[in-house]
Amino acid sequence: VLESRLLRLIADRSRNLGPLVVVGPGDDCAALRAAPDPTLPANLLVTVDQLIEGRHFTRDTALDAIARKAVVRSVSDIAAMAGTPVWSLATGALPPSMPDADADALFHAMHETARSFNCPLVGGDLASLPAGAPMLLTVTIAGTPHPTRGPVLRSTARVGDAIFVTGRIGGSFTSGRHLTFEPMHLQAFALASALGPKLHSMIDISDGLGRDAGRIGEASGVCLRIVASEIPLHADAAPRGPLACAADGEDYQLLFTALDDGSCPAQLRGGVRVTKIGRVEHRGDSAPACVIIDDAGHTHDASALGWDHA
Ligand SMILES: [Mg+2]
């Protein structure tokens, strides 16, 4: 709840940010243009994310896994807009007790991960924490928008769209997949190439399928109606059921809406499946931005699922 309220406050204060800003706070990335000419398209995507000990990893997590996750989460935000990562910046606030060799290993792994996604680390900052404070890594990644489709926003879903999700959902944290997932930037790029203007909206699933689908609904002024039994689940998470899995988060799959004309690819690079899970409908007054329909036909407000960083 805290994060939602804060983000609303930030969005309220972020109007009229000047002629360079095409998309400001409230989407997966900001979209910027290089010159103050409103006829120019956005040509730069920028996102920043932080990774906090005790929240996104534990003291036992391997340093290279922490470094990788810090970078890949931001790559996933570039993917959410169908962009291509091009460079990155990182900061680290490290415990004073951390040996220099560990700090070196951490930044070496961030450097290697960023390079492996073609967005080399071009700068950053290191600071030492007071004793006992949790470790914190912050990664900024810049990307280029898809050359023909441009940035795919959360706010442009349309009534009648089909709702799709890539891969499988659920159990990311308990299975350890939150440390090893592959970001979907190449798949997102391929979707934007294949669907062009028929790809209407997109987000990456970080806080739970239900909650993130609600963000598209909220931003677009529509209701995403998702059929629980259609949600593709990881085998290890499936026994908990689709509603629990839709609340898990940290899946880093793509959720997108597109014209429902049968032209969406069923499979993407790397054997990643694309599954149709619902439909975009009109949103009535005070109706939820996303609902999930269970097998008994009951409707669940998706904003009650998934977690808010609080
Ligand atoms: Mg995101």
mmCIF file of C-alpha atoms and ligand atoms in Angstrom:
data_model
loop_
_atom_site.group_PDB
_atom_site.id
_atom_site.type_symbol
_atom_site.label_atom_id
_atom_site.label_comp_id
_atom_site.label_asym_id
_atom_site.label_seq_id
_atom_site.Cartn_x
_atom_site.Cartn_y
_atom_site.Cartn_z
ATOM 1 C CA VAL A 1 0.000 0.000 0.000
ATOM 2 C CA LEU A 2 2.859 2.339 0.893
ATOM 3 C CA GLU A 3 4.455 1.991 -2.534
ATOM 4 C CA SER A 4 1.189 2.482 -4.437
ATOM 5 C CA ARG A 5 0.436 5.669 -2.477
ATOM 6 C CA LEU A 6 3.964 7.034 -2.905
ATOM 7 C CA LEU A 7 3.958 6.249 -6.631
ATOM 8 C CA ARG A 8 0.656 8.130 -7.005
ATOM 9 C CA LEU A 9 2.145 11.135 -5.212
ATOM 10 C CA ILE A 10 5.197 11.017 -7.468
ATOM 11 C CA ALA A 11 3.013 10.715 -10.583
ATOM 12 C CA ASP A 12 0.891 13.671 -9.433
ATOM 13 C CA ARG A 13 4.001 15.825 -9.105
ATOM 14 C CA SER A 14 5.520 14.637 -12.362
ATOM 15 C CA ARG A 15 3.400 16.446 -14.919
ATOM 16 C CA ASN A 16 5.073 18.981 -17.228
ATOM 17 C CA LEU A 17 8.569 17.565 -16.896
ATOM 18 C CA GLY A 18 9.680 19.419 -19.994
ATOM 19 C CA PRO A 19 9.964 18.731 -23.712
ATOM 20 C CA LEU A 20 12.514 15.921 -23.386
ATOM 21 C CA VAL A 21 10.153 13.659 -21.441
ATOM 22 C CA VAL A 22 7.786 11.564 -23.582
ATOM 23 C CA VAL A 23 6.824 9.132 -20.770
ATOM 24 C CA GLY A 24 7.503 10.105 -17.153
ATOM 25 C CA PRO A 25 7.094 8.184 -13.886
ATOM 26 C CA GLY A 26 4.479 5.417 -13.799
ATOM 27 C CA ASP A 27 5.652 3.001 -16.480
ATOM 28 C CA ASP A 28 8.466 0.413 -16.492
ATOM 29 C CA CYS A 29 10.884 2.985 -17.949
ATOM 30 C CA ALA A 30 10.920 6.686 -18.639
ATOM 31 C CA ALA A 31 10.983 7.399 -22.378
ATOM 32 C CA LEU A 32 13.020 10.425 -23.400
ATOM 33 C CA ARG A 33 13.950 12.276 -26.579
ATOM 34 C CA ALA A 34 17.396 13.729 -27.177
ATOM 35 C CA ALA A 35 16.252 17.200 -28.247
ATOM 36 C CA PRO A 36 13.349 19.422 -27.102
ATOM 37 C CA ASP A 37 11.393 18.954 -30.329
ATOM 38 C CA PRO A 38 7.913 17.483 -29.713
ATOM 39 C CA THR A 39 7.829 16.009 -33.222
ATOM 40 C CA LEU A 40 10.773 13.726 -32.400
ATOM 41 C CA PRO A 41 10.016 10.205 -31.125
ATOM 42 C CA ALA A 42 11.423 8.943 -27.828
ATOM 43 C CA ASN A 43 14.862 7.509 -28.463
ATOM 44 C CA LEU A 44 16.006 6.569 -24.964
ATOM 45 C CA LEU A 45 14.451 4.368 -22.272
ATOM 46 C CA VAL A 46 15.769 4.628 -18.706
ATOM 47 C CA THR A 47 14.955 2.568 -15.634
ATOM 48 C CA VAL A 48 16.414 2.254 -12.144
ATOM 49 C CA ASP A 49 15.873 -0.493 -9.598
ATOM 50 C CA GLN A 50 17.318 -1.428 -6.237
ATOM 51 C CA LEU A 51 18.160 -4.767 -4.689
ATOM 52 C CA ILE A 52 18.018 -4.920 -0.906
ATOM 53 C CA GLU A 53 19.452 -7.530 1.418
ATOM 54 C CA GLY A 54 16.678 -9.184 3.406
ATOM 55 C CA ARG A 55 14.109 -8.288 0.754
ATOM 56 C CA HIS A 56 15.431 -9.449 -2.616
ATOM 57 C CA PHE A 57 18.216 -11.725 -1.402
ATOM 58 C CA THR A 58 19.580 -13.041 1.873
ATOM 59 C CA ARG A 59 22.997 -12.928 3.502
ATOM 60 C CA ASP A 60 23.517 -16.495 2.218
ATOM 61 C CA THR A 61 22.902 -15.638 -1.445
ATOM 62 C CA ALA A 62 26.055 -16.012 -3.568
ATOM 63 C CA LEU A 63 27.602 -12.683 -4.565
ATOM 64 C CA ASP A 64 27.503 -13.449 -8.280
ATOM 65 C CA ALA A 65 23.802 -14.336 -8.012
ATOM 66 C CA ILE A 66 23.108 -11.023 -6.218
ATOM 67 C CA ALA A 67 25.057 -9.129 -8.869
ATOM 68 C CA ARG A 68 23.252 -10.909 -11.690
ATOM 69 C CA LYS A 69 19.806 -10.274 -10.229
ATOM 70 C CA ALA A 70 20.556 -6.575 -9.704
ATOM 71 C CA VAL A 71 21.329 -6.177 -13.400
ATOM 72 C CA VAL A 72 18.738 -8.529 -14.843
ATOM 73 C CA ARG A 73 15.804 -6.939 -13.013
ATOM 74 C CA SER A 74 16.513 -3.679 -14.817
ATOM 75 C CA VAL A 75 16.992 -5.483 -18.154
ATOM 76 C CA SER A 76 13.502 -6.876 -17.523
ATOM 77 C CA ASP A 77 12.097 -3.333 -17.201
ATOM 78 C CA ILE A 78 13.653 -2.427 -20.568
ATOM 79 C CA ALA A 79 12.064 -5.634 -21.950
ATOM 80 C CA ALA A 80 8.682 -4.531 -20.598
ATOM 81 C CA MET A 81 8.729 -1.671 -23.118
ATOM 82 C CA ALA A 82 10.163 -3.863 -25.917
ATOM 83 C CA GLY A 83 13.463 -1.967 -25.727
ATOM 84 C CA THR A 84 17.056 -3.074 -26.183
ATOM 85 C CA PRO A 85 19.476 -2.414 -23.297
ATOM 86 C CA VAL A 86 22.522 -0.332 -24.288
ATOM 87 C CA TRP A 87 24.375 0.816 -21.150
ATOM 88 C CA SER A 88 24.134 0.626 -17.369
ATOM 89 C CA LEU A 89 25.224 2.408 -14.188
ATOM 90 C CA ALA A 90 25.473 0.809 -10.757
ATOM 91 C CA THR A 91 25.850 1.908 -7.177
ATOM 92 C CA GLY A 92 26.565 -0.254 -4.175
ATOM 93 C CA ALA A 93 26.203 0.453 -0.471
ATOM 94 C CA LEU A 94 28.277 -2.291 1.120
ATOM 95 C CA PRO A 95 28.739 -3.465 4.715
ATOM 96 C CA PRO A 96 31.977 -2.101 6.249
ATOM 97 C CA SER A 97 32.901 -5.693 7.095
ATOM 98 C CA MET A 98 32.831 -6.819 3.455
ATOM 99 C CA PRO A 99 36.346 -7.872 2.393
ATOM 100 C CA ASP A 100 37.771 -6.024 -0.612
ATOM 101 C CA ALA A 101 37.954 -9.314 -2.497
ATOM 102 C CA ASP A 102 34.179 -9.777 -2.080
ATOM 103 C CA ALA A 103 33.455 -6.225 -3.226
ATOM 104 C CA ASP A 104 35.684 -6.876 -6.243
ATOM 105 C CA ALA A 105 33.889 -10.136 -6.991
ATOM 106 C CA LEU A 106 30.500 -8.435 -6.700
ATOM 107 C CA PHE A 107 31.358 -5.677 -9.158
ATOM 108 C CA HIS A 108 33.149 -8.056 -11.471
ATOM 109 C CA ALA A 109 29.955 -10.132 -11.667
ATOM 110 C CA MET A 110 27.797 -7.025 -12.270
ATOM 111 C CA HIS A 111 30.210 -5.936 -14.985
ATOM 112 C CA GLU A 112 30.177 -9.367 -16.656
ATOM 113 C CA THR A 113 26.390 -9.685 -16.437
ATOM 114 C CA ALA A 114 25.842 -6.211 -17.888
ATOM 115 C CA ARG A 115 28.270 -6.969 -20.690
ATOM 116 C CA SER A 116 26.511 -10.270 -21.435
ATOM 117 C CA PHE A 117 23.311 -8.294 -22.095
ATOM 118 C CA ASN A 118 25.190 -5.765 -24.263
ATOM 119 C CA CYS A 119 24.650 -2.960 -21.739
ATOM 120 C CA PRO A 120 28.138 -2.505 -20.260
ATOM 121 C CA LEU A 121 28.566 -0.711 -16.939
ATOM 122 C CA VAL A 122 29.737 2.776 -17.851
ATOM 123 C CA GLY A 123 29.963 4.193 -14.338
ATOM 124 C CA GLY A 124 28.778 4.076 -10.767
ATOM 125 C CA ASP A 125 29.545 4.737 -7.145
ATOM 126 C CA LEU A 126 30.524 2.747 -4.071
ATOM 127 C CA ALA A 127 29.791 3.659 -0.468
ATOM 128 C CA SER A 128 30.387 1.984 2.865
ATOM 129 C CA LEU A 129 27.380 1.436 5.129
ATOM 130 C CA PRO A 130 27.149 1.935 8.879
ATOM 131 C CA ALA A 131 27.633 -1.355 10.726
ATOM 132 C CA GLY A 132 24.565 -3.612 10.603
ATOM 133 C CA ALA A 133 22.773 -1.867 7.730
ATOM 134 C CA PRO A 134 21.547 -4.137 4.898
ATOM 135 C CA MET A 135 23.495 -4.200 1.652
ATOM 136 C CA LEU A 136 21.957 -2.286 -1.229
ATOM 137 C CA LEU A 137 22.669 -2.340 -4.956
ATOM 138 C CA THR A 138 21.094 0.087 -7.426
ATOM 139 C CA VAL A 139 21.239 -0.422 -11.179
ATOM 140 C CA THR A 140 20.201 2.048 -13.867
ATOM 141 C CA ILE A 141 19.889 0.732 -17.408
ATOM 142 C CA ALA A 142 19.301 2.722 -20.565
ATOM 143 C CA GLY A 143 17.834 1.192 -23.673
ATOM 144 C CA THR A 144 16.724 2.059 -27.164
ATOM 145 C CA PRO A 145 13.046 1.704 -28.078
ATOM 146 C CA HIS A 146 11.988 -0.767 -30.759
ATOM 147 C CA PRO A 147 12.852 1.011 -34.038
ATOM 148 C CA THR A 148 9.409 0.720 -35.632
ATOM 149 C CA ARG A 149 6.957 -0.022 -32.783
ATOM 150 C CA GLY A 150 8.512 2.440 -30.291
ATOM 151 C CA PRO A 151 8.044 2.075 -26.513
ATOM 152 C CA VAL A 152 5.186 -0.256 -25.531
ATOM 153 C CA LEU A 153 3.390 1.396 -22.605
ATOM 154 C CA ARG A 154 1.120 0.222 -19.789
ATOM 155 C CA SER A 155 -1.448 2.873 -20.588
ATOM 156 C CA THR A 156 -2.526 1.816 -24.090
ATOM 157 C CA ALA A 157 -4.463 -1.452 -23.616
ATOM 158 C CA ARG A 158 -7.768 -1.445 -25.504
ATOM 159 C CA VAL A 159 -11.147 -3.007 -24.823
ATOM 160 C CA GLY A 160 -11.381 -6.277 -26.786
ATOM 161 C CA ASP A 161 -7.637 -7.005 -26.591
ATOM 162 C CA ALA A 162 -6.528 -10.521 -25.775
ATOM 163 C CA ILE A 163 -4.288 -10.789 -22.687
ATOM 164 C CA PHE A 164 -1.139 -12.903 -23.032
ATOM 165 C CA VAL A 165 1.644 -14.045 -20.726
ATOM 166 C CA THR A 166 5.033 -15.539 -21.615
ATOM 167 C CA GLY A 167 6.510 -18.612 -19.932
ATOM 168 C CA ARG A 168 5.154 -19.941 -16.644
ATOM 169 C CA ILE A 169 4.151 -18.304 -13.385
ATOM 170 C CA GLY A 170 4.586 -19.022 -9.670
ATOM 171 C CA GLY A 171 7.059 -20.161 -7.046
ATOM 172 C CA SER A 172 9.923 -17.975 -8.241
ATOM 173 C CA PHE A 173 11.261 -17.106 -4.799
ATOM 174 C CA THR A 174 10.900 -20.535 -3.174
ATOM 175 C CA SER A 175 12.371 -22.341 -6.213
ATOM 176 C CA GLY A 176 15.324 -19.967 -6.553
ATOM 177 C CA ARG A 177 14.231 -18.950 -10.067
ATOM 178 C CA HIS A 178 14.277 -15.312 -8.901
ATOM 179 C CA LEU A 179 18.079 -15.567 -9.055
ATOM 180 C CA THR A 180 18.402 -17.385 -12.377
ATOM 181 C CA PHE A 181 15.578 -16.131 -14.606
ATOM 182 C CA GLU A 182 16.321 -14.980 -18.134
ATOM 183 C CA PRO A 183 14.970 -11.516 -18.986
ATOM 184 C CA MET A 184 12.570 -11.445 -21.932
ATOM 185 C CA HIS A 185 14.047 -8.503 -23.879
ATOM 186 C CA LEU A 186 14.741 -10.501 -27.064
ATOM 187 C CA GLN A 187 11.275 -12.056 -26.923
ATOM 188 C CA ALA A 188 9.689 -8.638 -26.326
ATOM 189 C CA PHE A 189 11.577 -7.215 -29.295
ATOM 190 C CA ALA A 190 10.363 -10.123 -31.462
ATOM 191 C CA LEU A 191 6.772 -9.528 -30.315
ATOM 192 C CA ALA A 192 7.001 -5.841 -31.214
ATOM 193 C CA SER A 193 8.435 -6.787 -34.611
ATOM 194 C CA ALA A 194 5.768 -9.445 -35.256
ATOM 195 C CA LEU A 195 2.744 -7.526 -33.980
ATOM 196 C CA GLY A 196 3.775 -3.917 -34.611
ATOM 197 C CA PRO A 197 0.885 -1.558 -33.802
ATOM 198 C CA LYS A 198 -1.302 -4.544 -32.795
ATOM 199 C CA LEU A 199 0.830 -4.921 -29.631
ATOM 200 C CA HIS A 200 -1.028 -2.458 -27.411
ATOM 201 C CA SER A 201 0.403 -2.663 -23.884
ATOM 202 C CA MET A 202 3.026 -4.548 -21.891
ATOM 203 C CA ILE A 203 4.564 -4.925 -18.410
ATOM 204 C CA ASP A 204 7.034 -7.331 -16.825
ATOM 205 C CA ILE A 205 5.711 -9.341 -13.889
ATOM 206 C CA SER A 206 7.673 -8.332 -10.810
ATOM 207 C CA ASP A 207 5.021 -7.999 -8.094
ATOM 208 C CA GLY A 208 2.622 -10.773 -9.143
ATOM 209 C CA LEU A 209 0.617 -11.437 -12.292
ATOM 210 C CA GLY A 210 -2.585 -10.139 -10.716
ATOM 211 C CA ARG A 211 -1.142 -6.925 -9.334
ATOM 212 C CA ASP A 212 0.879 -6.130 -12.461
ATOM 213 C CA ALA A 213 -2.091 -6.840 -14.742
ATOM 214 C CA GLY A 214 -4.008 -4.395 -12.557
ATOM 215 C CA ARG A 215 -1.343 -1.780 -13.292
ATOM 216 C CA ILE A 216 -2.092 -2.065 -17.030
ATOM 217 C CA GLY A 217 -5.813 -1.861 -16.271
ATOM 218 C CA GLU A 218 -5.298 1.137 -14.001
ATOM 219 C CA ALA A 219 -3.061 2.997 -16.465
ATOM 220 C CA SER A 220 -5.331 2.217 -19.447
ATOM 221 C CA GLY A 221 -8.696 2.780 -17.751
ATOM 222 C CA VAL A 222 -9.866 -0.759 -18.570
ATOM 223 C CA CYS A 223 -10.438 -4.055 -16.748
ATOM 224 C CA LEU A 224 -8.229 -7.057 -17.454
ATOM 225 C CA ARG A 225 -10.399 -10.166 -17.057
ATOM 226 C CA ILE A 226 -8.144 -13.201 -16.547
ATOM 227 C CA VAL A 227 -9.291 -16.848 -16.463
ATOM 228 C CA ALA A 228 -7.460 -18.595 -13.607
ATOM 229 C CA SER A 229 -7.399 -22.007 -15.293
ATOM 230 C CA GLU A 230 -5.641 -20.518 -18.347
ATOM 231 C CA ILE A 231 -2.654 -19.182 -16.357
ATOM 232 C CA PRO A 232 0.407 -21.339 -17.189
ATOM 233 C CA LEU A 233 2.000 -22.476 -13.916
ATOM 234 C CA HIS A 234 5.403 -23.891 -13.070
ATOM 235 C CA ALA A 235 5.015 -27.572 -12.164
ATOM 236 C CA ASP A 236 6.523 -27.074 -8.684
ATOM 237 C CA ALA A 237 4.119 -24.230 -7.916
ATOM 238 C CA ALA A 238 0.987 -25.625 -9.592
ATOM 239 C CA PRO A 239 -0.317 -27.545 -6.537
ATOM 240 C CA ARG A 240 -0.837 -24.181 -4.788
ATOM 241 C CA GLY A 241 -3.240 -23.158 -7.533
ATOM 242 C CA PRO A 242 -3.375 -20.258 -9.983
ATOM 243 C CA LEU A 243 -4.594 -17.595 -7.546
ATOM 244 C CA ALA A 244 -1.673 -18.196 -5.184
ATOM 245 C CA CYS A 245 0.772 -18.294 -8.101
ATOM 246 C CA ALA A 246 -0.697 -15.079 -9.539
ATOM 247 C CA ALA A 247 0.214 -13.434 -6.223
ATOM 248 C CA ASP A 248 3.800 -14.731 -6.019
ATOM 249 C CA GLY A 249 5.724 -12.167 -8.064
ATOM 250 C CA GLU A 250 9.362 -12.138 -9.187
ATOM 251 C CA ASP A 251 8.374 -14.088 -12.325
ATOM 252 C CA TYR A 252 9.856 -11.487 -14.711
ATOM 253 C CA GLN A 253 7.699 -12.823 -17.527
ATOM 254 C CA LEU A 254 5.942 -10.462 -19.941
ATOM 255 C CA LEU A 255 2.248 -9.704 -19.615
ATOM 256 C CA PHE A 256 0.863 -7.959 -22.686
ATOM 257 C CA THR A 257 -2.353 -7.139 -24.482
ATOM 258 C CA ALA A 258 -2.792 -7.219 -28.242
ATOM 259 C CA LEU A 259 -5.431 -7.178 -30.935
ATOM 260 C CA ASP A 260 -7.254 -10.519 -30.735
ATOM 261 C CA ASP A 261 -6.897 -11.558 -34.374
ATOM 262 C CA GLY A 262 -4.971 -14.814 -33.943
ATOM 263 C CA SER A 263 -1.695 -13.334 -35.165
ATOM 264 C CA CYS A 264 0.236 -13.515 -31.887
ATOM 265 C CA PRO A 265 3.126 -16.009 -32.064
ATOM 266 C CA ALA A 266 2.496 -19.106 -29.899
ATOM 267 C CA GLN A 267 6.176 -19.538 -29.169
ATOM 268 C CA LEU A 268 9.156 -17.217 -28.967
ATOM 269 C CA ARG A 269 12.939 -17.589 -28.967
ATOM 270 C CA GLY A 270 14.276 -20.099 -26.456
ATOM 271 C CA GLY A 271 11.075 -22.175 -26.532
ATOM 272 C CA VAL A 272 9.217 -19.521 -24.513
ATOM 273 C CA ARG A 273 5.487 -20.185 -24.807
ATOM 274 C CA VAL A 274 2.921 -17.441 -25.197
ATOM 275 C CA THR A 275 -0.419 -18.188 -23.528
ATOM 276 C CA LYS A 276 -3.700 -16.328 -23.917
ATOM 277 C CA ILE A 277 -5.167 -15.897 -20.434
ATOM 278 C CA GLY A 278 -8.035 -13.462 -20.821
ATOM 279 C CA ARG A 279 -9.569 -10.418 -22.375
ATOM 280 C CA VAL A 280 -9.647 -6.664 -21.842
ATOM 281 C CA GLU A 281 -13.094 -5.326 -20.976
ATOM 282 C CA HIS A 282 -14.739 -2.012 -20.170
ATOM 283 C CA ARG A 283 -14.162 -0.941 -16.604
ATOM 284 C CA GLY A 284 -17.261 0.173 -14.760
ATOM 285 C CA ASP A 285 -17.295 2.824 -12.043
ATOM 286 C CA SER A 286 -15.378 1.619 -8.967
ATOM 287 C CA ALA A 287 -14.759 -1.765 -10.657
ATOM 288 C CA PRO A 288 -11.319 -3.395 -10.240
ATOM 289 C CA ALA A 289 -8.601 -2.854 -12.873
ATOM 290 C CA CYS A 290 -8.034 -6.618 -13.043
ATOM 291 C CA VAL A 291 -10.213 -9.554 -12.062
ATOM 292 C CA ILE A 292 -9.354 -13.243 -12.030
ATOM 293 C CA ILE A 293 -12.186 -15.737 -12.582
ATOM 294 C CA ASP A 294 -11.755 -19.072 -10.762
ATOM 295 C CA ASP A 295 -13.093 -22.501 -11.799
ATOM 296 C CA ALA A 296 -16.294 -21.987 -9.818
ATOM 297 C CA GLY A 297 -16.945 -18.754 -11.722
ATOM 298 C CA HIS A 298 -16.119 -16.535 -8.748
ATOM 299 C CA THR A 299 -14.494 -13.194 -9.471
ATOM 300 C CA HIS A 300 -11.407 -12.152 -7.501
ATOM 301 C CA ASP A 301 -10.137 -8.570 -7.371
ATOM 302 C CA ALA A 302 -6.494 -8.933 -8.455
ATOM 303 C CA SER A 303 -5.409 -5.863 -6.481
ATOM 304 C CA ALA A 304 -5.891 -8.027 -3.387
ATOM 305 C CA LEU A 305 -3.271 -10.451 -4.775
ATOM 306 C CA GLY A 306 0.466 -9.944 -5.159
ATOM 307 C CA TRP A 307 2.644 -7.919 -2.886
ATOM 308 C CA ASP A 308 3.330 -4.255 -2.515
ATOM 309 C CA HIS A 309 6.851 -3.312 -1.464
ATOM 310 C CA ALA A 310 6.114 -1.839 1.950
HETATM 311 MG MG MG B 1 8.723 -3.559 -14.371
#
